[in-house]
Structures are given as C-alpha cells and as structure tokens.
Amino acid sequence: MPHPPLSWSAWAEVVAAALQGLADGQTYVVSAPASLARPAKRPGVAKRLTGRRYVRVAPWVSFVRLEDHLLGSCISDDRSIGFPLSAQEKEQLVALGWHEPSPGQGPTYFRWFPDDVAETAYLALADADRAADLAGLTMRDVFGVSDPADLVIA
C-alpha cells in the first residue's frame, strides 16, 4: 500500500518535535533505507569473530540529548565504522555544518545544538529545527534519499 506523500519540511517538523521531547540520555536515530546500504569494512575483531570482512550498512544520523544540549552524529569512514564515503560526500557533510571526526569527539561527524551556551532549559525550537533540517539535508543531498517516508526512525 503506497504511503501518502510527505514533504521534507513536514518531515523536519515531526523530527524537530521528537528531538525537543527527548529525555536526558535518550537517542533518536534516522537511517536511510536498506536499499542505500553499502559494504562497510568491519574492524579486526568483528571480522575475525564472524569471518566476514564486510557488512552492509545504511547511512545514519543520530541525536542524543546530553543535559541541556543535543549532540548530532553522522556516519563516517573512520576505521572503527568503515562506511565508504567519497571525497565529495565528505565535502558535502562539512558544507552542511557537520564537523569532521576528531580524536576528542569520536569517530563520527558531529554537531552540537546549540553551538554555544544553552539559552533555554533544553533545545529551543530554532535549534530543534536546525537539527531536523540537518538530518533531512544529509539524507537527501548527501546520501540520496528521495522520499522522507523511506527513512527509518529508531
């Protein structure tokens, strides 16, 4: 049964509301459909335990509430994750506002909301909108998801 059309802006409104409703420590994950999964290299131990060098992984963006802030993370090609990203995709992620993985922040692309001291108890609507828009733009413009209804939310 076909799903009703959902615009990216309508999808972002739903996601922004969900992000504002997160409890401290709670996570919200947006994944591309399985049809966009790519073979990702498994780290050494996992490879040895399963005997499989590659596993198919769909691109994802996740958010976790940490007290008065929201931390966004996006899949990367760091060795611990192994997801293949082209040079163009890496440039697009940075252009959208993701920060490159770093030793102090971890193996994923990341972004904090708000970028500075929180002005409200938790996540102002403008920051929730920016986070939701970033997730949507990442999935649509970088990873090629054409319909937001195809995204998997966990």
Coordinates of C-alpha atoms in Angstrom, one line a residue:
M1 CA 0.0 0.0 0.0
P2 CA 1.6 3.3 -1.0
H3 CA 2.2 5.9 1.7
P4 CA 0.8 9.4 1.5
P5 CA 3.4 11.9 0.2
L6 CA 5.3 13.7 2.9
S7 CA 7.4 16.8 2.1
W8 CA 10.8 17.2 3.6
S9 CA 9.6 20.3 5.5
A10 CA 6.7 18.4 7.1
W11 CA 9.1 15.5 7.9
A12 CA 11.5 18.0 9.6
E13 CA 8.7 19.4 11.7
V14 CA 7.9 16.0 13.0
V15 CA 11.6 15.3 13.8
A16 CA 12.1 18.6 15.5
A17 CA 9.2 17.9 17.8
A18 CA 10.6 14.5 18.6
L19 CA 14.0 16.0 19.3
Q20 CA 12.5 18.5 21.7
G21 CA 10.8 15.7 23.5
L22 CA 13.9 13.6 24.2
A23 CA 14.7 12.8 27.8
D24 CA 18.3 13.3 29.1
G25 CA 20.4 10.4 27.6
Q26 CA 17.7 9.4 25.1
T27 CA 18.7 8.8 21.4
Y28 CA 16.9 9.4 18.2
V29 CA 18.3 7.7 15.0
V30 CA 17.4 8.4 11.4
S31 CA 18.6 5.7 8.9
A32 CA 18.5 5.6 5.2
P33 CA 16.5 2.6 3.7
A34 CA 18.3 -0.7 3.3
S35 CA 18.4 -0.1 -0.5
L36 CA 21.1 2.5 0.1
A37 CA 23.3 0.3 2.3
R38 CA 26.9 0.0 1.3
P39 CA 29.5 -2.6 2.2
A40 CA 31.4 -1.3 5.2
K41 CA 34.7 -2.8 6.4
R42 CA 34.4 -4.5 9.7
P43 CA 37.1 -3.7 12.4
G44 CA 39.6 -6.5 13.0
V45 CA 37.9 -8.3 16.0
A46 CA 34.5 -8.3 14.4
K47 CA 35.9 -9.6 11.2
R48 CA 37.7 -12.4 12.9
L49 CA 34.7 -13.4 15.1
T50 CA 32.2 -13.5 12.2
G51 CA 34.6 -14.4 9.3
R52 CA 33.0 -11.6 7.3
R53 CA 35.2 -8.7 6.1
Y54 CA 32.3 -6.5 5.1
V55 CA 28.8 -5.9 6.3
R56 CA 26.1 -3.8 4.6
V57 CA 25.4 -0.6 6.5
A58 CA 22.8 2.1 5.7
P59 CA 23.8 5.7 6.3
W60 CA 22.5 7.1 9.6
V61 CA 22.3 10.3 11.6
S62 CA 21.7 10.1 15.3
F63 CA 20.9 12.6 18.1
V64 CA 21.4 12.2 21.8
R65 CA 20.2 14.6 24.5
L66 CA 23.0 15.4 26.9
E67 CA 21.6 17.6 29.7
D68 CA 20.7 21.0 28.0
H69 CA 22.3 20.1 24.7
L70 CA 21.7 17.9 21.7
L71 CA 24.6 16.1 20.1
G72 CA 24.2 15.1 16.5
S73 CA 26.4 12.4 14.9
C74 CA 26.6 11.2 11.3
I75 CA 28.2 8.0 10.0
S76 CA 31.8 8.3 8.8
D77 CA 34.6 6.4 7.1
D78 CA 36.6 6.2 10.3
R79 CA 38.3 2.8 10.7
S80 CA 36.1 1.9 13.6
I81 CA 33.0 2.4 11.4
G82 CA 34.3 1.6 7.9
F83 CA 31.5 3.2 6.0
P84 CA 32.7 4.2 2.5
L85 CA 32.4 8.0 1.9
S86 CA 33.6 9.7 -1.3
A87 CA 35.6 12.9 -1.1
Q88 CA 32.5 14.7 -2.4
E89 CA 30.3 13.3 0.3
K90 CA 32.8 14.4 3.0
E91 CA 32.8 17.9 1.5
Q92 CA 29.0 18.0 1.4
L93 CA 28.8 17.0 5.1
V94 CA 31.1 19.7 6.1
A95 CA 29.3 22.3 3.9
L96 CA 26.0 21.3 5.6
G97 CA 27.5 22.1 9.0
W98 CA 28.9 18.8 10.3
H99 CA 32.3 18.9 12.0
E100 CA 34.8 16.3 10.9
P101 CA 35.6 13.4 13.2
S102 CA 38.3 14.2 15.7
P103 CA 40.2 12.3 18.4
G104 CA 38.5 14.3 21.2
Q105 CA 35.0 14.0 19.8
G106 CA 34.9 10.5 18.4
P107 CA 34.8 8.7 15.0
T108 CA 31.6 10.3 13.6
Y109 CA 30.9 13.6 12.0
F110 CA 29.3 15.7 14.8
R111 CA 27.4 18.9 15.6
W112 CA 26.2 20.3 18.9
F113 CA 22.8 22.1 19.3
P114 CA 23.0 24.8 20.4
D115 CA 26.6 25.6 19.4
D116 CA 27.1 27.7 22.5
V117 CA 25.6 28.1 26.0
A118 CA 22.0 26.9 26.1
E119 CA 19.6 29.9 26.3
T120 CA 16.7 27.6 27.4
A121 CA 16.3 24.7 29.7
Y122 CA 16.6 22.3 26.7
L123 CA 16.7 22.8 23.0
A124 CA 15.0 25.9 21.7
L125 CA 12.6 25.4 18.8
A126 CA 15.1 27.1 16.4
D127 CA 17.8 24.6 17.4
A128 CA 15.5 21.7 17.0
D129 CA 14.5 22.9 13.6
R130 CA 18.2 23.3 12.6
A131 CA 19.0 19.8 13.8
A132 CA 16.0 18.3 12.0
D133 CA 16.9 20.2 8.8
L134 CA 20.5 19.0 9.0
A135 CA 19.3 15.4 9.3
G136 CA 17.0 15.8 6.3
L137 CA 19.5 17.6 4.1
T138 CA 22.1 15.0 5.0
M139 CA 19.9 12.1 4.0
R140 CA 18.5 13.8 0.8
D141 CA 21.5 15.7 -0.5
V142 CA 24.5 13.6 0.6
F143 CA 23.1 10.0 0.7
G144 CA 20.4 10.3 -2.0
V145 CA 17.2 9.5 -0.1
S146 CA 14.4 10.9 -2.4
D147 CA 11.4 10.4 -0.1
P148 CA 11.4 11.1 3.6
A149 CA 8.8 8.4 4.1
D150 CA 11.6 5.9 3.3
L151 CA 13.7 6.9 6.3
V152 CA 13.8 4.5 9.2
I153 CA 13.4 6.1 12.7
A154 CA 14.6 4.3 15.8

